Amino acid sequence: MGTRSKAGAAAVSFTATALIIYAIFSSGFGRLPRAAIRAPEPLPAPVPVVPVQPPAAGSAAVPRPAETVAVVADGFWLTYLPGGLVRTGGDGTGARFASAAGGFVEAQVTRGTVAADLARLLSRIKVRDARATTVRGRPAVAGRHPAGGRLIAWLERPGTGMSIRVSDSLGGELLALAASVRAPVGD
């Protein structure tokens, strides 16, 4: 076999291989069917923040609705708070928000060795009907609070834990509240 015939055979084999590879990939071999690929959900429309006018001078102070950002303690804050809630209490480790309809949100920051890991944190915070979940990728436990309402607790980082308790009427907002918590970096 001459050099020309070897070159011709190599060109024919290269062309045949290229056509076979093209046919395999253009046929959709190995691809997931279109129905199996889930389309992303559309982003929610931004909610405009309506400014609240302060009470007129000399009038009795009227509690106003809580802002979109509500400080809990030590640089921890909620970037979401259901409408109609006003801050009714709190100390250096937590905050309580309540509405005239009886709904409430309590957010608590726990620091120190009691929050060294999730098991130690849960020994301090009692949760009934506990089930495992996550909050922003961190292991968490959600369930019922012994005194009523829903509760979620998680370890923000070793030594710092967070818990949020809501009234039964705000139980559907619990995960949104937990996901909205922001904390200082490296506290």
mmCIF file with all atom_site columns, C-alpha atoms in Angstrom:
data_model
loop_
_atom_site.group_PDB
_atom_site.id
_atom_site.type_symbol
_atom_site.label_atom_id
_atom_site.label_alt_id
_atom_site.label_comp_id
_atom_site.label_asym_id
_atom_site.label_entity_id
_atom_site.label_seq_id
_atom_site.pdbx_PDB_ins_code
_atom_site.Cartn_x
_atom_site.Cartn_y
_atom_site.Cartn_z
_atom_site.occupancy
_atom_site.B_iso_or_equiv
_atom_site.pdbx_formal_charge
_atom_site.auth_seq_id
_atom_site.auth_comp_id
_atom_site.auth_asym_id
_atom_site.auth_atom_id
_atom_site.pdbx_PDB_model_num
ATOM 1   C CA . MET A 1 1   ? 0.000   0.000  0.000  1.00 0.00 ? 1   MET A CA 1
ATOM 2   C CA . GLY A 1 2   ? 1.369   3.331  -1.034 1.00 0.00 ? 2   GLY A CA 1
ATOM 3   C CA . THR A 1 3   ? 1.591   6.566  0.846  1.00 0.00 ? 3   THR A CA 1
ATOM 4   C CA . ARG A 1 4   ? -1.298  7.998  -1.139 1.00 0.00 ? 4   ARG A CA 1
ATOM 5   C CA . SER A 1 5   ? -3.592  5.136  -0.343 1.00 0.00 ? 5   SER A CA 1
ATOM 6   C CA . LYS A 1 6   ? -2.677  5.313  3.367  1.00 0.00 ? 6   LYS A CA 1
ATOM 7   C CA . ALA A 1 7   ? -3.441  9.054  3.411  1.00 0.00 ? 7   ALA A CA 1
ATOM 8   C CA . GLY A 1 8   ? -6.759  8.460  1.609  1.00 0.00 ? 8   GLY A CA 1
ATOM 9   C CA . ALA A 1 9   ? -7.743  5.690  4.055  1.00 0.00 ? 9   ALA A CA 1
ATOM 10  C CA . ALA A 1 10  ? -6.856  7.962  6.999  1.00 0.00 ? 10  ALA A CA 1
ATOM 11  C CA . ALA A 1 11  ? -8.967  10.817 5.563  1.00 0.00 ? 11  ALA A CA 1
ATOM 12  C CA . VAL A 1 12  ? -11.946 8.481  5.008  1.00 0.00 ? 12  VAL A CA 1
ATOM 13  C CA . SER A 1 13  ? -11.648 7.129  8.560  1.00 0.00 ? 13  SER A CA 1
ATOM 14  C CA . PHE A 1 14  ? -11.331 10.602 10.035 1.00 0.00 ? 14  PHE A CA 1
ATOM 15  C CA . THR A 1 15  ? -14.406 11.789 8.120  1.00 0.00 ? 15  THR A CA 1
ATOM 16  C CA . ALA A 1 16  ? -16.426 8.723  9.156  1.00 0.00 ? 16  ALA A CA 1
ATOM 17  C CA . THR A 1 17  ? -15.446 9.185  12.818 1.00 0.00 ? 17  THR A CA 1
ATOM 18  C CA . ALA A 1 18  ? -16.362 12.879 12.740 1.00 0.00 ? 18  ALA A CA 1
ATOM 19  C CA . LEU A 1 19  ? -19.754 12.103 11.189 1.00 0.00 ? 19  LEU A CA 1
ATOM 20  C CA . ILE A 1 20  ? -20.482 9.415  13.791 1.00 0.00 ? 20  ILE A CA 1
ATOM 21  C CA . ILE A 1 21  ? -19.555 11.746 16.690 1.00 0.00 ? 21  ILE A CA 1
ATOM 22  C CA . TYR A 1 22  ? -21.663 14.541 15.193 1.00 0.00 ? 22  TYR A CA 1
ATOM 23  C CA . ALA A 1 23  ? -24.646 12.173 14.792 1.00 0.00 ? 23  ALA A CA 1
ATOM 24  C CA . ILE A 1 24  ? -24.392 10.971 18.405 1.00 0.00 ? 24  ILE A CA 1
ATOM 25  C CA . PHE A 1 25  ? -24.232 14.458 19.928 1.00 0.00 ? 25  PHE A CA 1
ATOM 26  C CA . SER A 1 26  ? -26.871 16.007 17.694 1.00 0.00 ? 26  SER A CA 1
ATOM 27  C CA . SER A 1 27  ? -29.276 13.130 18.472 1.00 0.00 ? 27  SER A CA 1
ATOM 28  C CA . GLY A 1 28  ? -29.502 14.240 22.111 1.00 0.00 ? 28  GLY A CA 1
ATOM 29  C CA . PHE A 1 29  ? -27.936 11.038 23.437 1.00 0.00 ? 29  PHE A CA 1
ATOM 30  C CA . GLY A 1 30  ? -27.324 11.360 27.177 1.00 0.00 ? 30  GLY A CA 1
ATOM 31  C CA . ARG A 1 31  ? -29.328 14.563 27.626 1.00 0.00 ? 31  ARG A CA 1
ATOM 32  C CA . LEU A 1 32  ? -32.152 14.829 30.129 1.00 0.00 ? 32  LEU A CA 1
ATOM 33  C CA . PRO A 1 33  ? -35.602 15.162 28.603 1.00 0.00 ? 33  PRO A CA 1
ATOM 34  C CA . ARG A 1 34  ? -36.924 18.742 28.634 1.00 0.00 ? 34  ARG A CA 1
ATOM 35  C CA . ALA A 1 35  ? -39.688 17.844 31.120 1.00 0.00 ? 35  ALA A CA 1
ATOM 36  C CA . ALA A 1 36  ? -37.081 16.743 33.701 1.00 0.00 ? 36  ALA A CA 1
ATOM 37  C CA . ILE A 1 37  ? -35.409 20.161 33.763 1.00 0.00 ? 37  ILE A CA 1
ATOM 38  C CA . ARG A 1 38  ? -37.298 22.489 36.103 1.00 0.00 ? 38  ARG A CA 1
ATOM 39  C CA . ALA A 1 39  ? -37.565 26.120 35.118 1.00 0.00 ? 39  ALA A CA 1
ATOM 40  C CA . PRO A 1 40  ? -36.484 28.560 37.841 1.00 0.00 ? 40  PRO A CA 1
ATOM 41  C CA . GLU A 1 41  ? -39.240 30.380 39.710 1.00 0.00 ? 41  GLU A CA 1
ATOM 42  C CA . PRO A 1 42  ? -39.569 34.080 38.873 1.00 0.00 ? 42  PRO A CA 1
ATOM 43  C CA . LEU A 1 43  ? -38.210 36.471 41.470 1.00 0.00 ? 43  LEU A CA 1
ATOM 44  C CA . PRO A 1 44  ? -40.825 38.194 43.627 1.00 0.00 ? 44  PRO A CA 1
ATOM 45  C CA . ALA A 1 45  ? -41.498 41.826 42.860 1.00 0.00 ? 45  ALA A CA 1
ATOM 46  C CA . PRO A 1 46  ? -39.806 44.198 45.308 1.00 0.00 ? 46  PRO A CA 1
ATOM 47  C CA . VAL A 1 47  ? -42.106 45.557 47.980 1.00 0.00 ? 47  VAL A CA 1
ATOM 48  C CA . PRO A 1 48  ? -41.841 49.317 48.289 1.00 0.00 ? 48  PRO A CA 1
ATOM 49  C CA . VAL A 1 49  ? -41.128 50.634 51.766 1.00 0.00 ? 49  VAL A CA 1
ATOM 50  C CA . VAL A 1 50  ? -43.702 53.241 52.720 1.00 0.00 ? 50  VAL A CA 1
ATOM 51  C CA . PRO A 1 51  ? -42.225 55.924 54.984 1.00 0.00 ? 51  PRO A CA 1
ATOM 52  C CA . VAL A 1 52  ? -44.062 56.416 58.262 1.00 0.00 ? 52  VAL A CA 1
ATOM 53  C CA . GLN A 1 53  ? -44.615 59.964 59.475 1.00 0.00 ? 53  GLN A CA 1
ATOM 54  C CA . PRO A 1 54  ? -43.520 60.586 63.075 1.00 0.00 ? 54  PRO A CA 1
ATOM 55  C CA . PRO A 1 55  ? -46.245 61.755 65.462 1.00 0.00 ? 55  PRO A CA 1
ATOM 56  C CA . ALA A 1 56  ? -46.794 65.507 65.640 1.00 0.00 ? 56  ALA A CA 1
ATOM 57  C CA . ALA A 1 57  ? -45.042 67.362 68.437 1.00 0.00 ? 57  ALA A CA 1
ATOM 58  C CA . GLY A 1 58  ? -47.049 67.334 71.643 1.00 0.00 ? 58  GLY A CA 1
ATOM 59  C CA . SER A 1 59  ? -49.182 64.330 70.671 1.00 0.00 ? 59  SER A CA 1
ATOM 60  C CA . ALA A 1 60  ? -49.014 61.000 72.440 1.00 0.00 ? 60  ALA A CA 1
ATOM 61  C CA . ALA A 1 61  ? -46.416 58.672 70.956 1.00 0.00 ? 61  ALA A CA 1
ATOM 62  C CA . VAL A 1 62  ? -48.122 56.078 68.808 1.00 0.00 ? 62  VAL A CA 1
ATOM 63  C CA . PRO A 1 63  ? -46.211 52.873 68.130 1.00 0.00 ? 63  PRO A CA 1
ATOM 64  C CA . ARG A 1 64  ? -45.478 52.583 64.451 1.00 0.00 ? 64  ARG A CA 1
ATOM 65  C CA . PRO A 1 65  ? -45.060 49.431 62.391 1.00 0.00 ? 65  PRO A CA 1
ATOM 66  C CA . ALA A 1 66  ? -41.592 47.904 62.482 1.00 0.00 ? 66  ALA A CA 1
ATOM 67  C CA . GLU A 1 67  ? -39.300 48.742 59.597 1.00 0.00 ? 67  GLU A CA 1
ATOM 68  C CA . THR A 1 68  ? -38.192 46.172 57.082 1.00 0.00 ? 68  THR A CA 1
ATOM 69  C CA . VAL A 1 69  ? -34.904 45.895 58.983 1.00 0.00 ? 69  VAL A CA 1
ATOM 70  C CA . ALA A 1 70  ? -35.297 45.180 62.694 1.00 0.00 ? 70  ALA A CA 1
ATOM 71  C CA . VAL A 1 71  ? -32.323 44.922 65.052 1.00 0.00 ? 71  VAL A CA 1
ATOM 72  C CA . VAL A 1 72  ? -32.435 41.918 67.369 1.00 0.00 ? 72  VAL A CA 1
ATOM 73  C CA . ALA A 1 73  ? -29.194 42.115 69.376 1.00 0.00 ? 73  ALA A CA 1
ATOM 74  C CA . ASP A 1 74  ? -25.427 42.500 69.033 1.00 0.00 ? 74  ASP A CA 1
ATOM 75  C CA . GLY A 1 75  ? -25.504 43.317 65.337 1.00 0.00 ? 75  GLY A CA 1
ATOM 76  C CA . PHE A 1 76  ? -28.005 40.560 64.497 1.00 0.00 ? 76  PHE A CA 1
ATOM 77  C CA . TRP A 1 77  ? -30.986 41.841 62.544 1.00 0.00 ? 77  TRP A CA 1
ATOM 78  C CA . LEU A 1 78  ? -34.018 40.669 60.611 1.00 0.00 ? 78  LEU A CA 1
ATOM 79  C CA . THR A 1 79  ? -34.309 41.907 57.038 1.00 0.00 ? 79  THR A CA 1
ATOM 80  C CA . TYR A 1 80  ? -37.944 40.749 56.939 1.00 0.00 ? 80  TYR A CA 1
ATOM 81  C CA . LEU A 1 81  ? -40.679 41.303 59.486 1.00 0.00 ? 81  LEU A CA 1
ATOM 82  C CA . PRO A 1 82  ? -44.397 40.696 58.822 1.00 0.00 ? 82  PRO A CA 1
ATOM 83  C CA . GLY A 1 83  ? -46.514 43.851 58.633 1.00 0.00 ? 83  GLY A CA 1
ATOM 84  C CA . GLY A 1 84  ? -48.333 45.220 61.652 1.00 0.00 ? 84  GLY A CA 1
ATOM 85  C CA . LEU A 1 85  ? -45.681 44.256 64.212 1.00 0.00 ? 85  LEU A CA 1
ATOM 86  C CA . VAL A 1 86  ? -44.096 46.767 66.579 1.00 0.00 ? 86  VAL A CA 1
ATOM 87  C CA . ARG A 1 87  ? -41.185 46.224 68.916 1.00 0.00 ? 87  ARG A CA 1
ATOM 88  C CA . THR A 1 88  ? -42.555 45.591 72.394 1.00 0.00 ? 88  THR A CA 1
ATOM 89  C CA . GLY A 1 89  ? -39.472 44.475 74.263 1.00 0.00 ? 89  GLY A CA 1
ATOM 90  C CA . GLY A 1 90  ? -36.018 43.067 74.238 1.00 0.00 ? 90  GLY A CA 1
ATOM 91  C CA . ASP A 1 91  ? -32.678 43.220 75.917 1.00 0.00 ? 91  ASP A CA 1
ATOM 92  C CA . GLY A 1 92  ? -29.078 42.824 74.810 1.00 0.00 ? 92  GLY A CA 1
ATOM 93  C CA . THR A 1 93  ? -29.687 39.260 73.634 1.00 0.00 ? 93  THR A CA 1
ATOM 94  C CA . GLY A 1 94  ? -33.067 39.381 71.924 1.00 0.00 ? 94  GLY A CA 1
ATOM 95  C CA . ALA A 1 95  ? -36.140 41.268 70.802 1.00 0.00 ? 95  ALA A CA 1
ATOM 96  C CA . ARG A 1 96  ? -39.909 40.831 70.814 1.00 0.00 ? 96  ARG A CA 1
ATOM 97  C CA . PHE A 1 97  ? -42.315 42.218 68.230 1.00 0.00 ? 97  PHE A CA 1
ATOM 98  C CA . ALA A 1 98  ? -46.108 42.036 68.585 1.00 0.00 ? 98  ALA A CA 1
ATOM 99  C CA . SER A 1 99  ? -49.273 43.100 66.791 1.00 0.00 ? 99  SER A CA 1
ATOM 100 C CA . ALA A 1 100 ? -52.646 44.305 68.068 1.00 0.00 ? 100 ALA A CA 1
ATOM 101 C CA . ALA A 1 101 ? -54.165 41.071 66.692 1.00 0.00 ? 101 ALA A CA 1
ATOM 102 C CA . GLY A 1 102 ? -52.089 38.999 69.130 1.00 0.00 ? 102 GLY A CA 1
ATOM 103 C CA . GLY A 1 103 ? -49.363 37.797 66.772 1.00 0.00 ? 103 GLY A CA 1
ATOM 104 C CA . PHE A 1 104 ? -45.779 37.942 67.956 1.00 0.00 ? 104 PHE A CA 1
ATOM 105 C CA . VAL A 1 105 ? -42.189 37.268 66.894 1.00 0.00 ? 105 VAL A CA 1
ATOM 106 C CA . GLU A 1 106 ? -39.407 36.654 69.431 1.00 0.00 ? 106 GLU A CA 1
ATOM 107 C CA . ALA A 1 107 ? -35.799 36.459 68.251 1.00 0.00 ? 107 ALA A CA 1
ATOM 108 C CA . GLN A 1 108 ? -33.060 35.376 70.663 1.00 0.00 ? 108 GLN A CA 1
ATOM 109 C CA . VAL A 1 109 ? -29.255 35.243 70.309 1.00 0.00 ? 109 VAL A CA 1
ATOM 110 C CA . THR A 1 110 ? -27.418 32.731 72.538 1.00 0.00 ? 110 THR A CA 1
ATOM 111 C CA . ARG A 1 111 ? -23.651 33.018 72.992 1.00 0.00 ? 111 ARG A CA 1
ATOM 112 C CA . GLY A 1 112 ? -20.948 31.090 74.783 1.00 0.00 ? 112 GLY A CA 1
ATOM 113 C CA . THR A 1 113 ? -20.287 27.443 75.549 1.00 0.00 ? 113 THR A CA 1
ATOM 114 C CA . VAL A 1 114 ? -24.018 26.678 75.678 1.00 0.00 ? 114 VAL A CA 1
ATOM 115 C CA . ALA A 1 115 ? -23.964 27.373 71.914 1.00 0.00 ? 115 ALA A CA 1
ATOM 116 C CA . ALA A 1 116 ? -20.779 25.423 71.178 1.00 0.00 ? 116 ALA A CA 1
ATOM 117 C CA . ASP A 1 117 ? -22.753 23.002 69.014 1.00 0.00 ? 117 ASP A CA 1
ATOM 118 C CA . LEU A 1 118 ? -26.379 22.416 68.050 1.00 0.00 ? 118 LEU A CA 1
ATOM 119 C CA . ALA A 1 119 ? -26.936 19.665 70.627 1.00 0.00 ? 119 ALA A CA 1
ATOM 120 C CA . ARG A 1 120 ? -25.858 21.959 73.490 1.00 0.00 ? 120 ARG A CA 1
ATOM 121 C CA . LEU A 1 121 ? -27.991 24.801 72.153 1.00 0.00 ? 121 LEU A CA 1
ATOM 122 C CA . LEU A 1 122 ? -31.035 22.501 72.013 1.00 0.00 ? 122 LEU A CA 1
ATOM 123 C CA . SER A 1 123 ? -30.439 21.400 75.607 1.00 0.00 ? 123 SER A CA 1
ATOM 124 C CA . ARG A 1 124 ? -31.204 25.019 76.583 1.00 0.00 ? 124 ARG A CA 1
ATOM 125 C CA . ILE A 1 125 ? -34.016 25.619 74.079 1.00 0.00 ? 125 ILE A CA 1
ATOM 126 C CA . LYS A 1 126 ? -36.853 23.121 74.357 1.00 0.00 ? 126 LYS A CA 1
ATOM 127 C CA . VAL A 1 127 ? -38.534 22.131 71.070 1.00 0.00 ? 127 VAL A CA 1
ATOM 128 C CA . ARG A 1 128 ? -41.546 19.805 70.827 1.00 0.00 ? 128 ARG A CA 1
ATOM 129 C CA . ASP A 1 129 ? -42.184 17.722 67.698 1.00 0.00 ? 129 ASP A CA 1
ATOM 130 C CA . ALA A 1 130 ? -38.677 18.655 66.527 1.00 0.00 ? 130 ALA A CA 1
ATOM 131 C CA . ARG A 1 131 ? -37.698 18.026 62.941 1.00 0.00 ? 131 ARG A CA 1
ATOM 132 C CA . ALA A 1 132 ? -34.372 18.684 61.267 1.00 0.00 ? 132 ALA A CA 1
ATOM 133 C CA . THR A 1 133 ? -34.138 21.445 58.675 1.00 0.00 ? 133 THR A CA 1
ATOM 134 C CA . THR A 1 134 ? -31.612 24.055 57.543 1.00 0.00 ? 134 THR A CA 1
ATOM 135 C CA . VAL A 1 135 ? -31.335 27.829 57.751 1.00 0.00 ? 135 VAL A CA 1
ATOM 136 C CA . ARG A 1 136 ? -29.100 29.329 55.073 1.00 0.00 ? 136 ARG A CA 1
ATOM 137 C CA . GLY A 1 137 ? -27.222 26.017 54.824 1.00 0.00 ? 137 GLY A CA 1
ATOM 138 C CA . ARG A 1 138 ? -26.774 25.597 58.578 1.00 0.00 ? 138 ARG A CA 1
ATOM 139 C CA . PRO A 1 139 ? -28.342 22.656 60.445 1.00 0.00 ? 139 PRO A CA 1
ATOM 140 C CA . ALA A 1 140 ? -31.453 23.675 62.375 1.00 0.00 ? 140 ALA A CA 1
ATOM 141 C CA . VAL A 1 141 ? -34.380 22.221 64.290 1.00 0.00 ? 141 VAL A CA 1
ATOM 142 C CA . ALA A 1 142 ? -37.976 23.405 63.917 1.00 0.00 ? 142 ALA A CA 1
ATOM 143 C CA . GLY A 1 143 ? -41.034 22.483 65.955 1.00 0.00 ? 143 GLY A CA 1
ATOM 144 C CA . ARG A 1 144 ? -43.418 23.726 68.620 1.00 0.00 ? 144 ARG A CA 1
ATOM 145 C CA . HIS A 1 145 ? -42.469 25.787 71.668 1.00 0.00 ? 145 HIS A CA 1
ATOM 146 C CA . PRO A 1 146 ? -43.665 24.340 75.020 1.00 0.00 ? 146 PRO A CA 1
ATOM 147 C CA . ALA A 1 147 ? -45.432 27.635 75.853 1.00 0.00 ? 147 ALA A CA 1
ATOM 148 C CA . GLY A 1 148 ? -47.139 27.802 72.440 1.00 0.00 ? 148 GLY A CA 1
ATOM 149 C CA . GLY A 1 149 ? -46.255 28.911 68.959 1.00 0.00 ? 149 GLY A CA 1
ATOM 150 C CA . ARG A 1 150 ? -43.688 27.668 66.466 1.00 0.00 ? 150 ARG A CA 1
ATOM 151 C CA . LEU A 1 151 ? -39.912 27.725 66.995 1.00 0.00 ? 151 LEU A CA 1
ATOM 152 C CA . ILE A 1 152 ? -36.784 27.315 64.907 1.00 0.00 ? 152 ILE A CA 1
ATOM 153 C CA . ALA A 1 153 ? -33.243 27.183 66.353 1.00 0.00 ? 153 ALA A CA 1
ATOM 154 C CA . TRP A 1 154 ? -29.866 26.909 64.642 1.00 0.00 ? 154 TRP A CA 1
ATOM 155 C CA . LEU A 1 155 ? -26.178 27.449 65.220 1.00 0.00 ? 155 LEU A CA 1
ATOM 156 C CA . GLU A 1 156 ? -25.040 30.568 63.378 1.00 0.00 ? 156 GLU A CA 1
ATOM 157 C CA . ARG A 1 157 ? -21.439 29.549 64.126 1.00 0.00 ? 157 ARG A CA 1
ATOM 158 C CA . PRO A 1 158 ? -19.803 27.677 67.026 1.00 0.00 ? 158 PRO A CA 1
ATOM 159 C CA . GLY A 1 159 ? -20.422 29.781 70.113 1.00 0.00 ? 159 GLY A CA 1
ATOM 160 C CA . THR A 1 160 ? -23.349 31.710 68.625 1.00 0.00 ? 160 THR A CA 1
ATOM 161 C CA . GLY A 1 161 ? -26.860 30.294 68.307 1.00 0.00 ? 161 GLY A CA 1
ATOM 162 C CA . MET A 1 162 ? -30.112 31.853 67.166 1.00 0.00 ? 162 MET A CA 1
ATOM 163 C CA . SER A 1 163 ? -33.758 31.014 67.804 1.00 0.00 ? 163 SER A CA 1
ATOM 164 C CA . ILE A 1 164 ? -36.982 32.532 66.541 1.00 0.00 ? 164 ILE A CA 1
ATOM 165 C CA . ARG A 1 165 ? -40.391 31.878 68.066 1.00 0.00 ? 165 ARG A CA 1
ATOM 166 C CA . VAL A 1 166 ? -43.637 33.022 66.448 1.00 0.00 ? 166 VAL A CA 1
ATOM 167 C CA . SER A 1 167 ? -47.296 32.848 67.384 1.00 0.00 ? 167 SER A CA 1
ATOM 168 C CA . ASP A 1 168 ? -49.407 30.180 65.680 1.00 0.00 ? 168 ASP A CA 1
ATOM 169 C CA . SER A 1 169 ? -50.977 32.898 63.510 1.00 0.00 ? 169 SER A CA 1
ATOM 170 C CA . LEU A 1 170 ? -47.507 33.723 62.092 1.00 0.00 ? 170 LEU A CA 1
ATOM 171 C CA . GLY A 1 171 ? -46.348 30.092 61.790 1.00 0.00 ? 171 GLY A CA 1
ATOM 172 C CA . GLY A 1 172 ? -46.218 30.376 57.988 1.00 0.00 ? 172 GLY A CA 1
ATOM 173 C CA . GLU A 1 173 ? -43.678 33.216 58.293 1.00 0.00 ? 173 GLU A CA 1
ATOM 174 C CA . LEU A 1 174 ? -41.206 31.296 60.476 1.00 0.00 ? 174 LEU A CA 1
ATOM 175 C CA . LEU A 1 175 ? -38.836 30.103 57.742 1.00 0.00 ? 175 LEU A CA 1
ATOM 176 C CA . ALA A 1 176 ? -38.905 33.467 55.957 1.00 0.00 ? 176 ALA A CA 1
ATOM 177 C CA . LEU A 1 177 ? -37.974 35.185 59.223 1.00 0.00 ? 177 LEU A CA 1
ATOM 178 C CA . ALA A 1 178 ? -35.125 32.731 59.876 1.00 0.00 ? 178 ALA A CA 1
ATOM 179 C CA . ALA A 1 179 ? -33.798 33.126 56.341 1.00 0.00 ? 179 ALA A CA 1
ATOM 180 C CA . SER A 1 180 ? -33.818 36.917 56.754 1.00 0.00 ? 180 SER A CA 1
ATOM 181 C CA . VAL A 1 181 ? -31.460 36.939 59.763 1.00 0.00 ? 181 VAL A CA 1
ATOM 182 C CA . ARG A 1 182 ? -28.165 38.691 59.110 1.00 0.00 ? 182 ARG A CA 1
ATOM 183 C CA . ALA A 1 183 ? -25.219 38.543 61.466 1.00 0.00 ? 183 ALA A CA 1
ATOM 184 C CA . PRO A 1 184 ? -21.903 40.325 61.782 1.00 0.00 ? 184 PRO A CA 1
ATOM 185 C CA . VAL A 1 185 ? -19.048 38.500 60.101 1.00 0.00 ? 185 VAL A CA 1
ATOM 186 C CA . GLY A 1 186 ? -16.582 36.877 62.481 1.00 0.00 ? 186 GLY A CA 1
ATOM 187 C CA . ASP A 1 187 ? -18.215 38.134 65.668 1.00 0.00 ? 187 ASP A CA 1
#
